[in-house]
XYZ file of C-alpha atoms in Angstrom:
699
model
C 71.649 -164.965 -202.412
C 68.520 -167.166 -202.557
C 69.615 -169.037 -199.406
C 70.071 -165.779 -197.519
C 66.708 -164.470 -198.610
C 65.083 -167.752 -197.647
C 66.557 -167.605 -194.137
C 65.378 -164.032 -193.625
C 61.854 -164.974 -194.667
C 61.797 -167.905 -192.249
C 63.028 -165.742 -189.383
C 60.346 -163.186 -190.072
C 57.664 -165.883 -190.128
C 58.852 -167.273 -186.776
C 58.928 -163.787 -185.313
C 55.386 -163.112 -186.472
C 54.208 -166.448 -184.967
C 55.835 -165.588 -181.618
C 54.235 -162.158 -181.665
C 50.851 -163.703 -182.326
C 51.334 -166.206 -179.484
C 52.370 -163.451 -177.112
C 49.340 -161.391 -178.082
C 47.109 -164.453 -177.567
C 48.569 -165.065 -174.094
C 48.110 -161.419 -173.119
C 44.545 -161.501 -174.410
C 43.804 -164.720 -172.477
C 45.263 -163.322 -169.291
C 43.232 -160.123 -169.651
C 40.067 -162.119 -170.390
C 40.515 -164.477 -167.431
C 41.467 -161.687 -165.055
C 38.962 -159.020 -165.996
C 36.280 -160.239 -168.413
C 35.655 -163.770 -166.933
C 37.142 -163.073 -163.489
C 33.895 -163.259 -161.514
C 32.977 -166.550 -163.184
C 36.261 -168.224 -162.347
C 36.232 -166.907 -158.788
C 32.785 -168.451 -158.344
C 33.976 -171.803 -159.682
C 37.029 -171.678 -157.430
C 34.907 -170.974 -154.387
C 32.500 -173.768 -155.267
C 35.391 -176.209 -155.434
C 36.870 -174.994 -152.141
C 33.592 -175.101 -150.271
C 31.795 -178.382 -149.934
C 29.591 -180.277 -147.542
C 31.395 -182.695 -145.268
C 30.023 -185.038 -142.583
C 29.821 -183.972 -138.955
C 30.204 -187.175 -136.982
C 27.674 -188.092 -134.308
C 28.677 -188.783 -130.736
C 28.726 -192.519 -130.101
C 26.400 -193.881 -127.409
C 27.559 -195.202 -124.051
C 27.685 -198.807 -122.886
C 26.583 -199.366 -119.281
C 26.761 -202.204 -116.774
C 23.648 -203.510 -115.032
C 23.874 -200.869 -112.272
C 24.496 -197.934 -114.609
C 28.290 -197.827 -114.378
C 29.870 -196.756 -117.664
C 31.760 -199.523 -119.451
C 32.528 -197.489 -122.592
C 31.947 -193.859 -123.515
C 33.134 -191.256 -125.997
C 35.222 -188.441 -124.531
C 35.744 -185.163 -126.410
C 39.273 -184.159 -127.372
C 40.275 -181.172 -129.445
C 42.876 -179.974 -131.946
C 43.664 -176.267 -131.714
C 43.579 -174.255 -134.963
C 43.636 -170.509 -135.573
C 42.472 -167.971 -138.127
C 45.044 -165.206 -137.534
C 43.267 -162.787 -139.888
C 40.120 -162.457 -137.744
C 41.429 -160.397 -134.809
C 41.787 -156.645 -135.303
C 45.243 -155.119 -135.186
C 44.905 -153.796 -131.637
C 43.785 -157.144 -130.192
C 46.376 -159.080 -132.187
C 49.369 -156.858 -131.347
C 48.419 -156.678 -127.666
C 48.132 -160.424 -127.253
C 50.549 -162.104 -129.670
C 53.532 -162.142 -127.302
C 51.591 -163.568 -124.372
C 49.821 -166.086 -126.615
C 53.113 -167.318 -128.083
C 54.604 -167.726 -124.622
C 51.586 -169.709 -123.389
C 51.604 -171.973 -126.447
C 55.298 -172.717 -125.990
C 54.877 -173.508 -122.305
C 51.787 -175.671 -122.887
C 53.008 -177.811 -125.786
C 56.707 -177.792 -124.769
C 57.825 -178.604 -128.285
C 58.793 -175.251 -129.829
C 60.084 -171.922 -128.592
C 58.086 -168.790 -127.981
C 59.740 -167.143 -130.995
C 58.728 -170.076 -133.217
C 55.027 -169.677 -132.428
C 55.217 -165.869 -132.776
C 56.816 -166.080 -136.238
C 54.439 -168.864 -137.334
C 51.327 -166.859 -136.419
C 52.596 -163.514 -137.747
C 53.679 -165.028 -141.070
C 50.268 -166.665 -141.481
C 48.523 -163.342 -140.740
C 50.773 -161.499 -143.182
C 50.065 -164.085 -145.904
C 46.334 -163.912 -145.276
C 46.054 -167.578 -144.290
C 42.690 -168.187 -142.681
C 43.478 -171.584 -141.182
C 46.543 -172.472 -139.156
C 46.801 -175.639 -137.070
C 48.929 -174.627 -134.108
C 49.802 -178.152 -132.994
C 48.712 -181.671 -133.950
C 48.535 -182.771 -130.308
C 45.015 -183.283 -128.972
C 43.857 -181.613 -125.771
C 41.078 -182.514 -123.343
C 38.036 -180.489 -122.378
C 39.668 -178.896 -119.326
C 42.621 -177.745 -121.429
C 40.151 -176.330 -123.958
C 38.415 -174.289 -121.272
C 41.775 -172.975 -120.090
C 43.046 -172.048 -123.567
C 39.774 -170.292 -124.384
C 40.791 -167.653 -121.797
C 44.184 -166.926 -123.344
C 44.961 -163.592 -125.076
C 43.323 -163.214 -128.521
C 41.579 -166.592 -128.008
C 39.350 -165.090 -125.313
C 37.696 -162.934 -127.970
C 36.102 -166.125 -129.286
C 35.845 -167.720 -132.707
C 34.327 -164.765 -134.530
C 36.563 -162.031 -133.113
C 39.590 -163.925 -131.912
C 39.832 -166.612 -134.600
C 40.414 -169.617 -132.331
C 39.084 -172.925 -133.718
C 38.699 -175.968 -131.435
C 38.226 -178.999 -133.691
C 36.402 -181.745 -131.797
C 37.813 -185.287 -131.978
C 36.102 -188.076 -130.003
C 37.916 -191.033 -128.504
C 36.424 -194.194 -127.031
C 37.249 -194.502 -123.345
C 36.744 -197.465 -120.994
C 36.685 -196.324 -117.351
C 37.344 -199.865 -116.055
C 40.365 -200.377 -118.308
C 40.657 -203.910 -119.635
C 37.642 -205.210 -117.716
C 35.378 -207.122 -120.135
C 37.473 -205.725 -122.992
C 36.524 -208.335 -125.579
C 32.878 -208.323 -124.570
C 32.704 -204.550 -124.967
C 34.660 -204.983 -128.179
C 35.620 -202.411 -130.793
C 34.805 -201.107 -134.249
C 37.339 -199.734 -136.714
C 37.155 -197.196 -139.523
C 36.096 -199.907 -141.972
C 33.103 -200.717 -139.735
C 34.598 -204.089 -138.833
C 35.013 -205.148 -135.244
C 33.864 -207.414 -132.447
C 31.824 -207.511 -129.265
C 29.003 -205.161 -128.306
C 30.544 -202.192 -130.118
C 30.243 -204.110 -133.390
C 27.033 -206.047 -132.721
C 25.092 -202.911 -131.691
C 26.882 -200.446 -133.938
C 23.672 -199.397 -135.695
C 22.297 -198.183 -132.360
C 25.509 -196.824 -130.849
C 26.779 -194.961 -133.914
C 23.876 -192.567 -134.400
C 23.431 -190.585 -137.630
C 26.091 -188.199 -138.901
C 25.147 -184.646 -139.842
C 26.813 -182.380 -142.397
C 28.065 -178.828 -142.700
C 29.923 -176.572 -145.137
C 33.707 -176.607 -144.913
C 36.123 -174.404 -146.826
C 39.308 -176.026 -148.052
C 42.180 -173.844 -146.929
C 45.898 -174.428 -146.872
C 46.580 -176.553 -143.808
C 43.108 -177.994 -143.366
C 39.367 -177.422 -143.612
C 37.594 -174.532 -141.939
C 33.907 -174.916 -141.001
C 31.410 -172.366 -142.336
C 28.298 -171.946 -140.259
C 25.713 -170.501 -142.653
C 22.568 -172.075 -141.228
C 22.405 -174.922 -143.724
C 24.258 -177.386 -141.569
C 22.452 -180.572 -140.472
C 23.026 -181.494 -136.856
C 24.106 -185.071 -136.156
C 21.767 -187.430 -134.298
C 23.824 -188.849 -131.470
C 23.897 -192.594 -130.817
C 21.721 -194.528 -128.397
C 23.043 -195.932 -125.129
C 22.902 -199.628 -124.352
C 22.575 -201.121 -120.881
C 24.116 -204.533 -120.449
C 23.458 -207.253 -117.883
C 27.127 -207.289 -116.783
C 27.801 -206.987 -113.054
C 31.176 -205.253 -112.854
C 31.980 -206.768 -109.454
C 31.354 -210.346 -110.604
C 33.129 -209.572 -113.888
C 36.196 -208.438 -111.972
C 36.188 -211.573 -109.814
C 35.727 -213.805 -112.863
C 38.643 -212.254 -114.743
C 40.980 -212.330 -111.742
C 40.137 -215.939 -110.862
C 40.531 -217.019 -114.488
C 43.819 -215.158 -114.879
C 45.310 -216.809 -111.782
C 44.257 -220.278 -112.975
C 45.729 -219.724 -116.442
C 49.016 -218.448 -115.043
C 49.247 -221.297 -112.550
C 48.698 -223.969 -115.200
C 50.373 -222.191 -118.151
C 47.222 -222.886 -120.197
C 46.560 -221.661 -123.736
C 43.280 -219.868 -123.058
C 40.263 -219.860 -120.791
C 36.780 -218.444 -120.426
C 34.120 -218.009 -117.752
C 30.409 -217.304 -118.171
C 28.054 -216.677 -115.276
C 24.348 -215.946 -115.685
C 21.178 -215.739 -113.661
C 19.130 -218.903 -113.845
C 15.662 -217.358 -114.097
C 16.383 -214.336 -116.286
C 19.173 -215.619 -118.531
C 21.064 -212.376 -117.876
C 24.817 -212.837 -118.242
C 26.486 -211.313 -115.199
C 30.105 -212.057 -116.113
C 31.839 -213.228 -119.268
C 35.634 -213.402 -119.287
C 37.929 -214.532 -122.112
C 41.716 -214.675 -121.794
C 44.217 -215.968 -124.328
C 47.956 -216.541 -123.993
C 50.385 -214.059 -125.549
C 54.077 -213.372 -125.142
C 53.317 -210.773 -122.499
C 50.833 -212.827 -120.484
C 47.086 -213.240 -120.933
C 44.762 -210.774 -122.626
C 41.191 -210.737 -123.937
C 42.157 -211.583 -127.509
C 39.050 -213.515 -128.610
C 35.534 -214.313 -127.408
C 36.112 -218.013 -126.706
C 32.851 -218.214 -124.765
C 30.756 -217.591 -127.875
C 32.828 -217.824 -131.068
C 34.210 -220.576 -133.288
C 37.639 -220.729 -131.662
C 36.010 -221.702 -128.377
C 33.809 -224.371 -129.984
C 35.330 -227.674 -128.857
C 34.436 -231.228 -127.932
C 32.885 -230.707 -124.482
C 33.995 -233.996 -122.940
C 32.389 -235.208 -119.742
C 30.196 -232.146 -119.187
C 28.147 -233.533 -122.094
C 27.356 -236.669 -120.086
C 24.508 -234.700 -118.535
C 22.797 -234.558 -121.940
C 23.402 -238.275 -122.490
C 21.890 -239.165 -119.134
C 18.917 -236.888 -119.818
C 18.321 -238.729 -123.112
C 18.654 -242.077 -121.303
C 16.126 -241.215 -118.576
C 13.679 -239.823 -121.126
C 14.018 -242.897 -123.354
C 14.064 -245.419 -120.509
C 12.335 -243.843 -117.462
C 12.561 -247.147 -115.567
C 16.341 -246.722 -115.193
C 17.039 -245.952 -111.554
C 20.002 -244.190 -109.986
C 20.575 -247.287 -107.864
C 20.847 -249.628 -110.858
C 24.277 -251.250 -111.139
C 26.712 -251.429 -114.044
C 29.977 -253.377 -114.055
C 32.653 -250.997 -115.370
C 35.307 -253.704 -115.042
C 39.033 -253.047 -114.806
C 38.913 -249.649 -116.506
C 39.386 -250.918 -120.090
C 36.487 -251.658 -122.427
C 36.688 -252.686 -126.081
C 34.163 -251.084 -128.420
C 34.591 -252.377 -131.986
C 38.270 -251.783 -132.746
C 38.961 -249.196 -130.035
C 39.646 -249.344 -126.303
C 37.770 -247.000 -123.971
C 39.362 -246.286 -120.598
C 38.444 -244.753 -117.255
C 40.581 -242.274 -115.324
C 41.247 -244.670 -112.453
C 43.906 -247.315 -113.030
C 42.381 -250.747 -112.474
C 38.867 -249.414 -112.997
C 35.958 -248.780 -110.668
C 34.344 -252.226 -110.815
C 30.636 -252.325 -110.002
C 29.006 -248.854 -109.878
C 25.487 -247.553 -109.541
C 24.177 -245.135 -112.154
C 24.579 -242.346 -109.595
C 28.208 -243.319 -108.987
C 28.936 -243.605 -112.712
C 28.071 -239.939 -113.078
C 29.785 -238.865 -109.861
C 33.056 -240.555 -110.817
C 32.598 -239.652 -114.508
C 33.101 -243.242 -115.673
C 33.368 -243.298 -119.464
C 32.823 -247.035 -119.531
C 29.714 -246.834 -117.358
C 28.090 -244.202 -119.583
C 29.104 -246.076 -122.756
C 27.572 -249.329 -121.513
C 24.328 -247.575 -120.602
C 24.138 -246.052 -124.085
C 24.862 -249.421 -125.730
C 22.183 -251.160 -123.697
C 19.447 -248.729 -124.671
C 20.428 -247.025 -127.947
C 22.695 -249.405 -129.869
C 19.792 -250.683 -131.961
C 18.325 -247.200 -132.443
C 21.037 -244.508 -132.332
C 18.719 -242.120 -134.156
C 16.552 -241.967 -131.037
C 19.569 -240.748 -129.045
C 20.361 -238.049 -131.611
C 16.693 -237.043 -131.776
C 16.706 -236.399 -128.050
C 19.821 -234.212 -128.360
C 18.078 -232.249 -131.089
C 14.981 -231.933 -128.920
C 17.167 -230.456 -126.192
C 18.281 -227.834 -128.733
C 21.932 -228.901 -128.715
C 22.133 -228.850 -132.519
C 20.936 -225.232 -132.803
C 22.358 -221.821 -132.087
C 20.874 -219.771 -129.269
C 20.314 -216.597 -131.296
C 22.660 -214.717 -128.970
C 22.647 -210.920 -129.167
C 26.324 -210.648 -130.049
C 27.557 -211.452 -133.547
C 29.808 -214.454 -134.095
C 27.985 -217.224 -132.214
C 29.439 -220.577 -133.253
C 27.166 -223.151 -134.851
C 27.060 -226.497 -132.981
C 28.348 -229.566 -134.742
C 26.333 -232.712 -134.024
C 26.569 -235.997 -135.952
C 23.636 -237.971 -137.309
C 23.462 -241.741 -138.047
C 22.931 -240.847 -141.704
C 26.320 -239.132 -141.925
C 29.120 -240.917 -143.739
C 31.355 -240.318 -140.708
C 29.028 -242.221 -138.361
C 30.965 -245.284 -137.250
C 30.277 -248.137 -134.898
C 31.963 -246.205 -132.080
C 30.246 -242.871 -132.706
C 27.323 -243.476 -130.336
C 29.527 -244.189 -127.336
C 31.970 -241.418 -128.289
C 29.184 -238.857 -128.461
C 27.798 -240.106 -125.158
C 30.977 -238.982 -123.374
C 31.323 -235.695 -125.284
C 33.408 -236.509 -128.374
C 32.780 -236.373 -132.132
C 30.754 -233.167 -131.668
C 31.435 -229.507 -130.926
C 29.681 -226.959 -128.735
C 30.550 -223.478 -127.559
C 30.766 -222.868 -123.785
C 27.678 -220.638 -123.933
C 25.635 -223.399 -125.561
C 26.708 -225.902 -122.912
C 25.857 -223.434 -120.153
C 22.381 -222.785 -121.583
C 21.692 -226.525 -121.326
C 22.866 -226.715 -117.696
C 20.852 -223.605 -116.922
C 17.719 -225.385 -118.179
C 18.244 -228.144 -115.609
C 18.613 -225.521 -112.878
C 15.537 -223.673 -114.190
C 13.063 -226.550 -113.712
C 13.483 -227.690 -117.296
C 12.813 -224.315 -118.952
C 15.523 -223.585 -121.504
C 15.918 -219.863 -122.097
C 17.975 -217.689 -124.381
C 20.911 -215.967 -122.646
C 20.954 -212.178 -123.009
C 23.687 -209.593 -122.437
C 21.882 -206.362 -123.400
C 18.612 -205.499 -121.705
C 17.923 -201.906 -122.770
C 18.570 -199.406 -125.539
C 17.906 -195.860 -124.400
C 18.410 -192.200 -125.219
C 18.546 -189.452 -122.604
C 17.087 -191.768 -119.957
C 14.194 -192.783 -122.215
C 14.039 -196.494 -122.989
C 13.760 -197.012 -126.736
C 13.829 -200.801 -126.694
C 14.025 -203.407 -123.951
C 15.028 -207.044 -124.177
C 13.839 -210.004 -122.175
C 14.978 -213.550 -122.448
C 13.069 -215.770 -124.843
C 11.948 -219.275 -123.887
C 13.564 -221.760 -126.261
C 11.981 -224.879 -124.745
C 9.230 -224.726 -122.145
C 10.019 -228.192 -120.814
C 13.272 -229.787 -121.841
C 12.498 -233.049 -120.016
C 10.151 -234.588 -117.453
C 10.168 -233.662 -113.776
C 11.224 -237.209 -112.881
C 14.262 -236.909 -115.148
C 15.117 -233.517 -113.647
C 15.010 -234.984 -110.162
C 17.495 -237.709 -111.137
C 19.800 -235.279 -112.920
C 19.908 -232.861 -110.007
C 20.739 -235.657 -107.618
C 23.631 -236.728 -109.824
C 24.947 -233.171 -110.264
C 24.911 -232.577 -106.515
C 26.606 -235.929 -105.985
C 29.537 -234.888 -108.215
C 30.371 -232.124 -105.724
C 29.545 -234.049 -102.570
C 31.126 -237.395 -103.421
C 32.652 -237.289 -106.893
C 35.207 -235.542 -109.087
C 34.521 -232.046 -107.677
C 34.689 -232.759 -103.948
C 37.380 -230.089 -103.658
C 34.804 -227.298 -104.118
C 32.298 -228.555 -101.558
C 30.992 -225.609 -99.511
C 29.583 -225.597 -95.995
C 27.517 -222.487 -96.651
C 25.670 -223.421 -99.834
C 25.158 -226.417 -102.110
C 26.727 -226.656 -105.553
C 25.588 -228.874 -108.420
C 27.806 -229.423 -111.411
C 29.916 -231.646 -113.610
C 33.601 -231.735 -114.429
C 34.953 -232.291 -117.911
C 38.354 -233.316 -119.276
C 38.452 -233.793 -123.051
C 41.492 -234.828 -125.070
C 42.334 -232.496 -127.912
C 42.790 -233.257 -131.572
C 45.897 -232.157 -133.472
C 46.570 -233.088 -137.077
C 43.612 -235.463 -137.015
C 44.801 -237.434 -133.963
C 43.964 -237.248 -130.259
C 46.977 -236.073 -128.248
C 47.765 -235.906 -124.542
C 46.495 -232.333 -124.204
C 43.184 -231.509 -122.588
C 40.377 -229.006 -122.545
C 39.181 -228.928 -118.938
C 35.837 -227.603 -117.778
C 33.305 -227.351 -115.005
C 29.641 -226.461 -115.528
C 26.999 -226.151 -112.841
C 24.784 -223.924 -110.716
C 24.327 -222.719 -107.128
C 22.783 -222.786 -104.594
C 21.673 -226.232 -105.692
C 18.514 -226.245 -103.572
C 17.364 -222.863 -104.936
C 19.461 -222.035 -108.019
C 20.332 -218.359 -108.519
C 23.337 -218.549 -110.852
C 24.651 -220.988 -113.424
C 28.278 -220.901 -114.514
C 30.778 -222.606 -116.814
C 34.582 -222.477 -116.719
C 36.877 -223.623 -119.535
C 40.671 -223.944 -119.170
C 42.299 -225.099 -122.403
C 45.567 -227.081 -122.523
C 46.695 -226.712 -118.908
C 50.140 -228.063 -118.044
C 51.292 -229.880 -114.946
C 50.482 -233.060 -113.051
C 46.814 -232.495 -112.205
C 45.131 -231.370 -115.419
C 41.583 -232.598 -114.843
C 38.480 -230.400 -114.780
C 38.028 -230.850 -111.042
C 41.600 -229.699 -110.355
C 41.827 -226.832 -112.847
C 38.413 -225.433 -113.798
C 36.277 -226.212 -110.729
C 38.296 -223.983 -108.315
C 37.641 -220.977 -110.577
C 33.917 -221.757 -110.331
C 34.241 -221.991 -106.532
C 36.002 -218.628 -106.194
C 33.383 -216.867 -108.278
C 30.528 -218.623 -106.476
C 31.956 -217.717 -103.055
C 32.151 -214.023 -103.961
C 28.661 -214.042 -105.472
C 27.288 -215.757 -102.367
C 29.077 -213.400 -99.965
C 27.586 -210.273 -101.553
C 24.038 -211.584 -102.032
C 22.137 -211.710 -98.749
C 19.116 -213.239 -100.463
C 21.079 -216.471 -100.991
C 22.252 -216.778 -97.396
C 20.784 -219.269 -95.019
C 18.386 -217.502 -92.690
C 19.749 -216.767 -89.254
C 16.403 -217.863 -87.928
C 17.328 -221.514 -88.354
C 20.475 -221.022 -86.296
C 19.002 -219.262 -83.278
C 18.247 -221.328 -80.176
C 15.847 -219.594 -77.774
C 17.520 -218.924 -74.433
C 16.197 -216.226 -72.177
C 18.925 -216.752 -69.579
C 21.770 -215.487 -71.743
C 22.474 -212.390 -73.795
C 23.360 -212.966 -77.466
C 27.063 -212.591 -78.158
C 26.700 -210.044 -80.932
C 28.549 -206.803 -81.510
C 27.464 -205.678 -84.974
C 25.456 -206.846 -87.954
C 22.257 -206.480 -89.933
C 19.462 -204.635 -88.116
C 16.849 -207.052 -89.482
C 18.729 -210.174 -88.357
C 19.609 -208.812 -84.910
C 16.056 -207.613 -84.317
C 14.745 -211.101 -85.095
C 17.256 -212.745 -82.748
C 16.279 -210.443 -79.895
C 12.587 -211.034 -80.468
C 13.116 -214.782 -80.652
C 15.000 -215.116 -77.371
C 13.097 -212.374 -75.559
C 15.872 -209.807 -75.156
C 14.858 -206.166 -74.944
C 16.416 -204.011 -77.643
C 16.270 -200.355 -78.561
C 16.912 -199.422 -82.194
C 17.866 -195.731 -82.195
C 17.880 -195.429 -85.991
C 15.651 -197.932 -87.668
C 16.431 -196.655 -91.183
C 20.008 -197.958 -91.062
C 20.594 -201.446 -92.477
C 23.776 -202.059 -90.429
C 24.166 -201.369 -86.710
C 26.556 -201.631 -83.773
C 25.335 -203.265 -80.540
C 25.857 -201.820 -77.045
C 24.723 -203.947 -74.035
C 22.580 -202.088 -71.456
C 21.932 -204.256 -68.394
C 19.298 -206.708 -69.713
C 18.802 -204.943 -73.046
C 20.693 -204.030 -76.174
C 21.033 -200.656 -77.848
C 21.420 -200.558 -81.621
C 23.608 -197.712 -82.845
C 23.812 -196.774 -86.526
C 26.800 -198.147 -88.441
C 26.311 -196.565 -91.886
C 28.071 -197.871 -94.988
C 29.143 -194.910 -97.140
C 30.157 -195.290 -100.770
C 33.941 -195.103 -101.325
C 34.584 -195.000 -97.551
C 36.104 -197.859 -95.552
C 33.245 -199.454 -93.546
C 33.548 -200.537 -89.926
C 33.143 -204.332 -89.904
C 34.624 -205.048 -86.477
C 32.317 -207.335 -84.510
C 30.530 -208.621 -87.607
C 30.405 -212.194 -88.804
C 32.751 -213.091 -91.641
C 29.767 -213.472 -93.963
C 28.478 -209.951 -93.296
C 31.969 -208.466 -93.471
C 32.709 -210.046 -96.836
C 29.380 -208.839 -98.174
C 29.969 -205.212 -97.170
C 33.648 -205.044 -98.121
C 32.997 -206.769 -101.444
C 30.336 -204.206 -102.326
C 32.885 -201.464 -101.598
C 35.236 -203.045 -104.215
C 37.880 -203.890 -101.616
C 40.222 -206.843 -102.088
C 39.762 -208.790 -98.841
C 42.348 -211.006 -97.126
C 41.212 -213.040 -94.104
C 43.516 -214.044 -91.256
C 42.910 -216.126 -88.181
C 39.977 -218.362 -87.280
C 36.763 -217.552 -85.503
C 33.240 -216.315 -85.940
C 33.676 -212.537 -85.845
C 36.006 -209.814 -87.084
C 38.382 -208.599 -84.399
C 40.563 -206.203 -86.372
C 40.710 -204.551 -89.780
C 43.807 -203.085 -91.457
C 42.125 -199.965 -92.918
C 40.724 -197.312 -90.602
C 36.913 -196.983 -90.833
C 35.729 -193.829 -92.554
C 38.865 -193.222 -94.618
C 38.699 -192.892 -98.395
C 39.056 -196.068 -100.440
C 41.983 -195.899 -102.874
C 41.882 -197.599 -106.264
C 42.644 -201.351 -106.039
C 42.766 -201.048 -102.242
C 43.314 -204.169 -100.139
C 42.090 -204.815 -96.614
C 43.026 -207.519 -94.123
C 40.528 -208.636 -91.506
C 41.472 -210.745 -88.471
C 38.977 -213.198 -87.005
C 38.674 -214.205 -83.367
């Protein structure tokens, strides 16, 4: 009886507790829903609505002539608030809109889009992303005219979410130089180095968190983003294209590991082309900035002999180019090592000029021993004076720091002086080597290379850059005279005779340095050529590096120098200011008419005046003309060159034809031999297709 009564009591207690809990839950629900409802709705709205960044449009990167190298193009994602449109507008347009969406995206049926939109409207969803695929601006304009959408954002509910993508109109041209920047703000090239200017300042606006995404709320409190500045580079897209193509062909031909080319103006320090290509499984791509960064910092080899000879002439100005040195049979013992020359059996007796022209290691080593063996610090001090132990302060991040030994170092051995003299036991980047050669071309003034010359916004220059003088006089005029003679001799008589040009003079030096692997020198080479042109009035300096080429001829003169020559030829052909004046070639002769058919109005006018031939220019504003003989006179007819149209070069000299066709971005192939163009494969006046090629026949 007691047990039964006890159970009943316990059941009643549990029942009462459950009733109390139920009453408490009902009370809480009523309180939340009715008494505190407004408060909780406010909190909910505050948590759904928050300020989010509105990203600024990134600035453009331009070439030296204003062509766009990188820009941000707008793309859009299409979203929809199906609750905005009134019933009449929605019902009248839903079928057509669903059909258009299905046909445009081609991923779902018309019925799928109709059900998706109607269900969202029925459920009161205020944000519906119709498709994750991004559309361009033209597609956006088209879709804005579709049923329901044409009513606009406020009455139709369409939402075009802007997404910007970086676009490079010239594709892979100068890809590594232009560079990139990722979401973590890491990157390379100009995009990374000038990110603070290009990125701009983000704004902010209110966004409401809704199922499926975030919907912007324009309540007047939004802060507009400040778009990024534009930067104008010194890059010449035509020379850049030539540099990359020439480098690519050389790398493929020799199966090399990587290569780089830098070309800059002597006086201004403006880099006109900078190409970097590394080997991958699929070919060669711009995978690293070898021209500037640590991976391209190597022992320069024989191109460094220019610095050694500069130090020698400064230290011992009485040394003459005609002085003789016995280089022997090509083998020379220095302490416990044997130094060799490239020629089997050696060069024997050589002058100082010939030592440099033939790149005799033994000759340079003996000269260094004669003058610096008792005072190696003096040699190193000269290198430091030349700035070879310092960075250039280049505008792009990642410039390698030179490595240069000092007699106080523990690693300075008895052979270090002679090793350094021929470009070993040190490391320089290609850009640092080029800056030194450029100083020789620039009358001894060493300047800082630049690649960006302006930062602007809406055509207003915010900041401009000019090259900075690093050393007003790197050496004496007498030393410069000797060095220039030796550099010209390398091309005329020495290791780079294969790039000798009849049209202009080249000065430069080849380099072939053995590479180190696992602490030992192996039979792999880094080949190079550094120099400038025209040698008598330098306009451009240039360096070419080809790393680890394979084959029989793997010297700098065989591998790197031809790339220099191809780039120099194209630069010369398109720059009339570098050409030899026609005035020096004209021989006065009043008894004969000049055999000309077309050319530059200025040149032809001078020829006629010089030899006393009457001429009648019918359109003096035109730079290029055709010539029509009239008894004892010549008529000049206009021969205009129109952008993106095939020019008429028939009758012109090869020089003029190459200049005009090169400026029209045509790939030119020359056939035949002669002084003037007889035929051309593309009809004058027709549109120029992308990557078009033209063949001209000489007669």
